[in-house]
Amino acid sequence: MPRGYPFLRTLLVPLLLAVQFACGSSVLPSVQEGDLIFQTSRSAQSQAIQQATGSPYSHMGIVLMKDGQPCVFEAIATVRYTPLAQWIERGQGRHYVVKRLAQASMVLTPPRLARLRSEAKRFEGRPYDLTFEWSDQRIYCSELVWKLYKVSTDLEVGKLEHLRDFNLDTPTVKAKLRERYGADIPLNESVISPKAMFESELLQTVLQR
């Protein structure tokens, strides 16, 4: 594509991705509403999250249907629905892991799924929480999914920790902490990490690519 036409790239790249999936060269995974999906983000903070938590998975979301299509409900710049194919394409190496409640058929009953969707509407559009505070005004990826499950099913998917429990000693993590907090780091702040949810005994892996 000619270098002098950046607007063409903006228009054509999403179209080409859609054609790629539609033609079967990359088949969308078989997912269910309520599935949790994990990836290694290519965001600026991804490396710090990986080092602090000791896990390659720095971003996650929950699968929900939107206009009849599978989407990932996630917290990035804002809380939003992202088409599943687009979400997968955005991750490092297009690698992802899908996890599901071991008792999903019994837990995610129609009333609970309806509650899950209703709670998602309540959070949609809220800004991303760069300082990982335990509040609903701003919210980060794993916090969003943890709270959706807690409210709709009363399950705690993953163990809550405190900021002080993570590895905060690497240069990358220290730099990100200074950027976000200055000298006043809230070490006692409650945090739920993608790793904690990934390792939850309530979940089972159903797909990994």
CSV table of C-alpha atoms in Angstrom, one decimal, residues 5-133:
chain,number,residue,atom,x,y,z
A,5,TYR,CA,-2.0,7.4,1.8
A,6,PRO,CA,-2.4,6.8,5.6
A,7,PHE,CA,-6.1,7.3,5.4
A,8,LEU,CA,-6.3,4.3,3.1
A,9,ARG,CA,-4.6,2.2,5.7
A,10,THR,CA,-7.1,3.3,8.3
A,11,LEU,CA,-10.0,2.3,6.1
A,12,LEU,CA,-8.7,-0.9,4.6
A,13,VAL,CA,-6.9,-2.7,7.4
A,14,PRO,CA,-10.2,-3.4,9.4
A,15,LEU,CA,-11.8,-4.4,6.1
A,16,LEU,CA,-9.0,-6.8,5.3
A,17,LEU,CA,-9.2,-8.3,8.8
A,18,ALA,CA,-12.9,-8.9,8.4
A,19,VAL,CA,-12.5,-10.5,5.0
A,20,GLN,CA,-9.7,-12.8,6.4
A,21,PHE,CA,-12.0,-14.1,9.1
A,22,ALA,CA,-15.0,-14.4,6.8
A,23,CYS,CA,-13.1,-16.4,4.2
A,24,GLY,CA,-12.1,-18.9,6.9
A,25,SER,CA,-8.4,-18.4,6.9
A,26,SER,CA,-8.8,-17.6,10.6
A,27,VAL,CA,-11.8,-19.2,12.2
A,28,LEU,CA,-13.4,-17.5,15.2
A,29,PRO,CA,-13.2,-19.6,18.3
A,30,SER,CA,-16.4,-21.3,19.7
A,31,VAL,CA,-17.2,-19.3,22.8
A,32,GLN,CA,-20.1,-18.8,25.1
A,33,GLU,CA,-21.4,-15.8,26.9
A,34,GLY,CA,-19.6,-15.5,30.2
A,35,ASP,CA,-16.4,-17.0,29.0
A,36,LEU,CA,-13.2,-15.2,30.1
A,37,ILE,CA,-10.6,-14.5,27.5
A,38,PHE,CA,-6.9,-13.5,28.2
A,39,GLN,CA,-4.1,-12.2,26.0
A,40,THR,CA,-0.8,-10.4,26.2
A,41,SER,CA,-1.5,-6.8,25.5
A,42,ARG,CA,0.8,-4.6,23.4
A,43,SER,CA,-0.1,-1.6,25.5
A,44,ALA,CA,2.5,0.7,27.1
A,45,GLN,CA,1.8,-0.8,30.5
A,46,SER,CA,1.8,-4.5,29.5
A,47,GLN,CA,5.4,-5.2,30.4
A,48,ALA,CA,5.0,-3.7,33.8
A,49,ILE,CA,1.9,-5.8,34.5
A,50,GLN,CA,3.7,-8.9,33.4
A,51,GLN,CA,6.7,-8.3,35.6
A,52,ALA,CA,4.6,-7.3,38.6
A,53,THR,CA,2.3,-10.3,38.5
A,54,GLY,CA,4.7,-12.9,37.0
A,55,SER,CA,2.3,-13.8,34.2
A,56,PRO,CA,2.4,-13.2,30.5
A,57,TYR,CA,-1.3,-12.4,30.5
A,58,SER,CA,-1.7,-8.6,31.0
A,59,HIS,CA,-5.2,-8.1,29.6
A,60,MET,CA,-8.6,-9.8,29.7
A,61,GLY,CA,-12.3,-9.4,29.1
A,62,ILE,CA,-15.6,-11.3,29.2
A,63,VAL,CA,-17.4,-12.7,26.2
A,64,LEU,CA,-20.9,-11.2,25.6
A,65,MET,CA,-23.1,-11.0,22.6
A,66,LYS,CA,-23.7,-7.7,20.9
A,67,ASP,CA,-26.1,-7.4,17.9
A,68,GLY,CA,-25.9,-11.2,17.5
A,69,GLN,CA,-22.1,-11.3,17.3
A,70,PRO,CA,-19.6,-12.4,19.9
A,71,CYS,CA,-17.7,-9.5,21.5
A,72,VAL,CA,-15.3,-9.0,24.3
A,73,PHE,CA,-16.6,-6.6,26.9
A,74,GLU,CA,-13.4,-5.0,28.2
A,75,ALA,CA,-11.9,-2.0,29.9
A,76,ILE,CA,-9.3,-0.2,27.8
A,77,ALA,CA,-9.6,3.6,27.1
A,78,THR,CA,-13.2,3.2,28.1
A,79,VAL,CA,-15.4,0.2,29.0
A,80,ARG,CA,-16.7,-1.1,25.7
A,81,TYR,CA,-17.7,-4.0,23.4
A,82,THR,CA,-15.0,-5.1,21.0
A,83,PRO,CA,-15.7,-7.6,18.2
A,84,LEU,CA,-14.0,-10.9,19.1
A,85,ALA,CA,-12.0,-11.0,15.9
A,86,GLN,CA,-10.7,-7.5,16.4
A,87,TRP,CA,-9.8,-8.2,20.0
A,88,ILE,CA,-7.8,-11.3,19.1
A,89,GLU,CA,-6.0,-9.5,16.3
A,90,ARG,CA,-4.9,-6.8,18.8
A,91,GLY,CA,-3.1,-9.1,21.2
A,92,GLN,CA,0.6,-10.1,20.9
A,93,GLY,CA,1.0,-12.9,18.4
A,94,ARG,CA,-2.8,-13.2,18.2
A,95,HIS,CA,-2.4,-15.6,21.2
A,96,TYR,CA,-5.3,-16.0,23.6
A,97,VAL,CA,-6.7,-18.3,26.2
A,98,VAL,CA,-10.5,-18.9,26.8
A,99,LYS,CA,-11.6,-20.0,30.3
A,100,ARG,CA,-15.0,-21.0,31.4
A,101,LEU,CA,-16.7,-21.7,34.8
A,102,ALA,CA,-16.4,-25.4,35.5
A,103,GLN,CA,-20.1,-25.4,36.4
A,104,ALA,CA,-21.1,-22.8,33.8
A,105,SER,CA,-24.3,-24.6,32.7
A,106,MET,CA,-25.6,-24.6,36.2
A,107,VAL,CA,-24.3,-21.2,37.3
A,108,LEU,CA,-25.0,-19.0,34.2
A,109,THR,CA,-28.7,-19.6,34.1
A,110,PRO,CA,-30.8,-17.2,31.9
A,111,PRO,CA,-31.6,-14.9,34.9
A,112,ARG,CA,-28.0,-14.6,35.8
A,113,LEU,CA,-26.9,-14.0,32.2
A,114,ALA,CA,-29.6,-11.3,32.1
A,115,ARG,CA,-28.1,-9.8,35.3
A,116,LEU,CA,-24.6,-10.0,33.8
A,117,ARG,CA,-25.8,-8.1,30.7
A,118,SER,CA,-27.6,-5.5,32.8
A,119,GLU,CA,-24.5,-4.9,34.9
A,120,ALA,CA,-22.4,-4.6,31.7
A,121,LYS,CA,-24.7,-1.7,30.6
A,122,ARG,CA,-24.1,0.0,33.9
A,123,PHE,CA,-20.3,0.0,33.4
A,124,GLU,CA,-20.3,0.7,29.6
A,125,GLY,CA,-18.5,3.9,28.7
A,126,ARG,CA,-16.7,4.4,32.0
A,127,PRO,CA,-13.1,5.5,31.8
A,128,TYR,CA,-10.1,3.2,32.3
A,129,ASP,CA,-8.5,3.3,35.7
A,130,LEU,CA,-4.8,4.0,35.3
A,131,THR,CA,-4.2,4.0,39.1
A,132,PHE,CA,-6.1,0.7,39.8
A,133,GLU,CA,-8.3,2.0,42.5
